[in-house]
Amino acid sequence: MATLLWLQTGACSGDTMSLLCADSPSVESMVRQGQLDILWHPSLSATPPGGLAALIARIEAGEQALDILCIEGSLITGPFGTGMFDSYRGRAKIDIVKALAPHARYVVAVGSCSAFGGIPAAPPNPTDCTGLQFERERPGGLLGPDWRSAAGLPVINLAGCPTHPGWVVDTLEKAALEGLQAEDLDEFGRPLLYAGGLVHHGC
């Protein structure tokens, strides 16, 4: 069973809505069948918000395994690189993401915002948004182009605004059951499960 932590950063929650619309498989069936153990999701977890802080601390201390870290929303680095335009309990979310990412086997950017910066990163980009490993189409982003997860992979980018529900659950299912390899991704870190298949898949 793969453990999953889903964080929302600078987001509209549209990708969470996509996740909830998935039906083949649904996220509920993946949990029921023992494929996923959702440690935290802002819309699905009954744990009070303070429980997230304790969970983050356990992962950082190496006391809780983390297989899949999903990030929804642009990574807000403003003002002046502090990230404090988007914080959780006095800590910039970009710092939380950077602390958790090395512990995860896979880091998944769910939607164009977390993958590439999305609409919030459009000029003049008042909150200094970026993607996890890309700034628009340019490699870089919050983690930098050379960053790799515990499984040796770059960030897995599920493009789309919002992304397609099937792409989310199919990627999570493959990561949980079979594992993902570098050859499963294109040059933008998008899974070849869907990237390049249809015209609208490239959005």
CSV table of C-alpha atoms in Angstrom, one decimal:
chain,number,residue,atom,x,y,z
A,1,MET,CA,0.0,0.0,0.0
A,2,ALA,CA,1.4,3.4,-1.0
A,3,THR,CA,1.2,6.3,1.4
A,4,LEU,CA,0.1,9.6,-0.1
A,5,LEU,CA,0.2,13.2,1.1
A,6,TRP,CA,-1.6,15.9,-0.9
A,7,LEU,CA,-0.8,19.5,-0.2
A,8,GLN,CA,-2.6,22.5,-1.7
A,9,THR,CA,-0.4,25.6,-2.3
A,10,GLY,CA,-1.5,28.6,-4.4
A,11,ALA,CA,-4.5,26.8,-5.9
A,12,CYS,CA,-8.2,27.0,-6.9
A,13,SER,CA,-8.7,23.4,-5.9
A,14,GLY,CA,-9.8,22.4,-9.4
A,15,ASP,CA,-7.5,19.4,-9.5
A,16,THR,CA,-9.0,18.1,-6.3
A,17,MET,CA,-12.4,18.4,-8.0
A,18,SER,CA,-10.9,16.3,-10.9
A,19,LEU,CA,-9.7,13.7,-8.4
A,20,LEU,CA,-13.2,13.4,-6.9
A,21,CYS,CA,-14.7,13.0,-10.3
A,22,ALA,CA,-12.5,10.0,-11.2
A,23,ASP,CA,-14.5,6.8,-11.6
A,24,SER,CA,-12.3,4.1,-13.2
A,25,PRO,CA,-10.8,3.7,-10.8
A,26,SER,CA,-12.1,6.1,-8.2
A,27,VAL,CA,-9.9,7.3,-5.4
A,28,GLU,CA,-12.3,5.7,-3.0
A,29,SER,CA,-11.9,2.3,-4.6
A,30,MET,CA,-8.1,2.6,-4.5
A,31,VAL,CA,-8.3,3.2,-0.8
A,32,ARG,CA,-10.8,0.4,-0.3
A,33,GLN,CA,-8.7,-2.1,-2.2
A,34,GLY,CA,-5.6,-1.2,-0.2
A,35,GLN,CA,-3.7,0.5,-3.0
A,36,LEU,CA,-3.5,3.9,-1.3
A,37,ASP,CA,-3.2,5.1,2.2
A,38,ILE,CA,-4.1,8.8,2.2
A,39,LEU,CA,-2.1,10.3,5.0
A,40,TRP,CA,-3.6,13.7,4.3
A,41,HIS,CA,-5.8,15.4,1.8
A,42,PRO,CA,-7.5,18.7,2.6
A,43,SER,CA,-10.9,17.6,1.3
A,44,LEU,CA,-10.8,13.9,2.2
A,45,SER,CA,-9.1,13.7,5.6
A,46,ALA,CA,-11.0,13.8,8.8
A,47,THR,CA,-7.9,14.7,10.8
A,48,PRO,CA,-8.1,18.2,12.2
A,49,PRO,CA,-5.6,20.7,10.7
A,50,GLY,CA,-3.2,20.4,13.6
A,51,GLY,CA,-2.8,16.8,12.7
A,52,LEU,CA,-1.2,17.9,9.4
A,53,ALA,CA,1.6,19.7,11.3
A,54,ALA,CA,2.3,16.6,13.4
A,55,LEU,CA,2.3,14.4,10.2
A,56,ILE,CA,4.8,16.8,8.5
A,57,ALA,CA,7.0,16.6,11.5
A,58,ARG,CA,7.0,12.8,11.5
A,59,ILE,CA,7.9,12.6,7.8
A,60,GLU,CA,10.7,15.1,8.2
A,61,ALA,CA,12.0,13.1,11.2
A,62,GLY,CA,11.9,9.9,9.1
A,63,GLU,CA,9.3,8.3,11.4
A,64,GLN,CA,6.6,8.1,8.7
A,65,ALA,CA,7.2,6.7,5.2
A,66,LEU,CA,6.0,8.8,2.3
A,67,ASP,CA,5.6,7.2,-1.1
A,68,ILE,CA,3.7,9.9,-3.1
A,69,LEU,CA,3.7,13.6,-2.5
A,70,CYS,CA,1.1,15.4,-4.5
A,71,ILE,CA,1.2,19.2,-4.9
A,72,GLU,CA,-1.8,21.1,-6.2
A,73,GLY,CA,-1.3,24.8,-7.1
A,74,SER,CA,1.4,27.2,-8.0
A,75,LEU,CA,4.4,27.5,-5.7
A,76,ILE,CA,4.3,31.1,-4.3
A,77,THR,CA,7.7,32.4,-3.6
A,78,GLY,CA,6.8,36.0,-2.8
A,79,PRO,CA,7.3,38.4,-1.2
A,80,PHE,CA,11.0,38.7,-1.9
A,81,GLY,CA,11.7,34.9,-2.0
A,82,THR,CA,10.2,34.3,1.5
A,83,GLY,CA,7.1,32.4,0.3
A,84,MET,CA,5.1,34.0,3.1
A,85,PHE,CA,2.3,35.0,0.8
A,86,ASP,CA,1.3,31.3,1.2
A,87,SER,CA,2.0,29.8,4.6
A,88,TYR,CA,0.8,27.2,7.0
A,89,ARG,CA,1.1,27.8,10.8
A,90,GLY,CA,3.8,30.5,10.2
A,91,ARG,CA,5.9,28.4,7.8
A,92,ALA,CA,6.1,29.1,4.1
A,93,LYS,CA,4.5,26.3,2.1
A,94,ILE,CA,7.4,26.3,-0.3
A,95,ASP,CA,9.7,25.5,2.7
A,96,ILE,CA,7.4,22.6,3.7
A,97,VAL,CA,7.4,21.3,0.1
A,98,LYS,CA,11.2,21.5,-0.1
A,99,ALA,CA,11.5,19.6,3.2
A,100,LEU,CA,9.0,16.8,2.3
A,101,ALA,CA,10.1,16.3,-1.3
A,102,PRO,CA,13.4,14.4,-0.5
A,103,HIS,CA,11.5,11.9,1.6
A,104,ALA,CA,9.0,10.9,-1.2
A,105,ARG,CA,9.5,8.1,-3.7
A,106,TYR,CA,7.5,10.2,-6.2
A,107,VAL,CA,6.6,13.9,-6.3
A,108,VAL,CA,3.6,14.6,-8.5
A,109,ALA,CA,2.6,18.1,-9.7
A,110,VAL,CA,-1.1,17.8,-10.1
A,111,GLY,CA,-2.2,20.4,-12.7
A,112,SER,CA,-0.5,23.0,-14.7
A,113,CYS,CA,-0.1,25.4,-11.8
A,114,SER,CA,2.2,23.1,-9.7
A,115,ALA,CA,3.8,21.7,-12.9
A,116,PHE,CA,4.6,25.0,-14.7
A,117,GLY,CA,3.3,27.9,-12.6
A,118,GLY,CA,0.0,28.1,-14.5
A,119,ILE,CA,-2.2,31.2,-14.7
A,120,PRO,CA,-0.9,32.7,-11.4
A,121,ALA,CA,2.6,32.8,-12.9
A,122,ALA,CA,1.5,34.8,-16.0
A,123,PRO,CA,3.1,38.3,-16.3
A,124,PRO,CA,3.4,40.4,-14.2
A,125,ASN,CA,3.3,37.4,-11.8
A,126,PRO,CA,2.6,39.6,-8.7
A,127,THR,CA,3.2,36.8,-6.1
A,128,ASP,CA,6.3,35.3,-7.8
A,129,CYS,CA,4.7,31.9,-8.6
A,130,THR,CA,6.5,29.1,-10.2
A,131,GLY,CA,6.1,25.3,-10.8
A,132,LEU,CA,7.9,22.6,-8.9
A,133,GLN,CA,10.5,21.9,-11.6
A,134,PHE,CA,9.6,24.2,-14.4
A,135,GLU,CA,9.0,27.9,-14.7
A,136,ARG,CA,6.5,27.9,-17.5
A,137,GLU,CA,8.3,25.9,-20.3
A,138,ARG,CA,11.8,26.5,-18.8
A,139,PRO,CA,13.4,23.9,-16.5
A,140,GLY,CA,14.0,25.3,-13.0
A,141,GLY,CA,11.1,26.0,-10.7
A,142,LEU,CA,11.2,25.6,-7.0
A,143,LEU,CA,13.2,22.4,-6.8
A,144,GLY,CA,15.6,23.1,-9.7
A,145,PRO,CA,16.1,21.1,-12.9
A,146,ASP,CA,18.5,18.5,-11.4
A,147,TRP,CA,16.3,17.6,-8.4
A,148,ARG,CA,15.4,13.9,-8.2
A,149,SER,CA,13.0,12.0,-5.9
A,150,ALA,CA,13.9,9.0,-3.7
A,151,ALA,CA,13.0,6.8,-6.7
A,152,GLY,CA,15.5,8.8,-8.9
A,153,LEU,CA,12.8,10.6,-10.9
A,154,PRO,CA,12.1,14.2,-11.7
A,155,VAL,CA,8.8,15.7,-10.7
A,156,ILE,CA,5.9,13.9,-12.5
A,157,ASN,CA,3.9,16.6,-14.1
A,158,LEU,CA,0.2,16.1,-14.7
A,159,ALA,CA,-0.6,19.0,-17.0
A,160,GLY,CA,-4.0,20.5,-17.5
A,161,CYS,CA,-6.1,23.3,-15.9
A,162,PRO,CA,-7.6,21.3,-14.2
A,163,THR,CA,-6.0,18.1,-15.1
A,164,HIS,CA,-8.1,15.1,-16.3
A,165,PRO,CA,-9.3,12.9,-13.5
A,166,GLY,CA,-8.2,9.8,-15.3
A,167,TRP,CA,-4.7,11.1,-15.5
A,168,VAL,CA,-4.5,11.6,-11.8
A,169,VAL,CA,-5.8,8.2,-10.7
A,170,ASP,CA,-4.0,6.3,-13.5
A,171,THR,CA,-0.7,7.9,-12.5
A,172,LEU,CA,-1.3,7.2,-8.8
A,173,GLU,CA,-2.3,3.6,-9.5
A,174,LYS,CA,0.8,3.0,-11.6
A,175,ALA,CA,3.1,4.5,-9.0
A,176,ALA,CA,1.4,2.5,-6.2
A,177,LEU,CA,1.2,-0.9,-8.0
A,178,GLU,CA,4.0,-1.0,-10.6
A,179,GLY,CA,6.3,1.9,-10.0
A,180,LEU,CA,7.3,4.6,-12.5
A,181,GLN,CA,10.6,4.8,-14.4
A,182,ALA,CA,12.3,7.6,-16.2
A,183,GLU,CA,11.3,6.1,-19.6
A,184,ASP,CA,7.6,6.5,-18.5
A,185,LEU,CA,8.0,10.4,-18.8
A,186,ASP,CA,8.4,12.8,-21.6
A,187,GLU,CA,10.9,15.7,-21.7
A,188,PHE,CA,8.5,17.8,-19.6
A,189,GLY,CA,8.1,15.1,-16.9
A,190,ARG,CA,4.6,14.2,-18.2
A,191,PRO,CA,3.6,10.5,-18.1
A,192,LEU,CA,3.5,8.9,-21.5
A,193,LEU,CA,0.3,7.2,-20.3
A,194,TYR,CA,-1.4,10.3,-21.8
A,195,ALA,CA,1.1,12.9,-23.0
A,196,GLY,CA,1.0,13.3,-26.8
A,197,GLY,CA,-2.0,11.0,-27.3
A,198,LEU,CA,-4.6,13.5,-28.3
A,199,VAL,CA,-4.3,17.2,-29.1
A,200,HIS,CA,-6.0,18.4,-25.9
A,201,HIS,CA,-3.7,16.1,-23.8
A,202,GLY,CA,-0.9,18.6,-24.5
A,203,CYS,CA,-2.6,21.5,-22.7
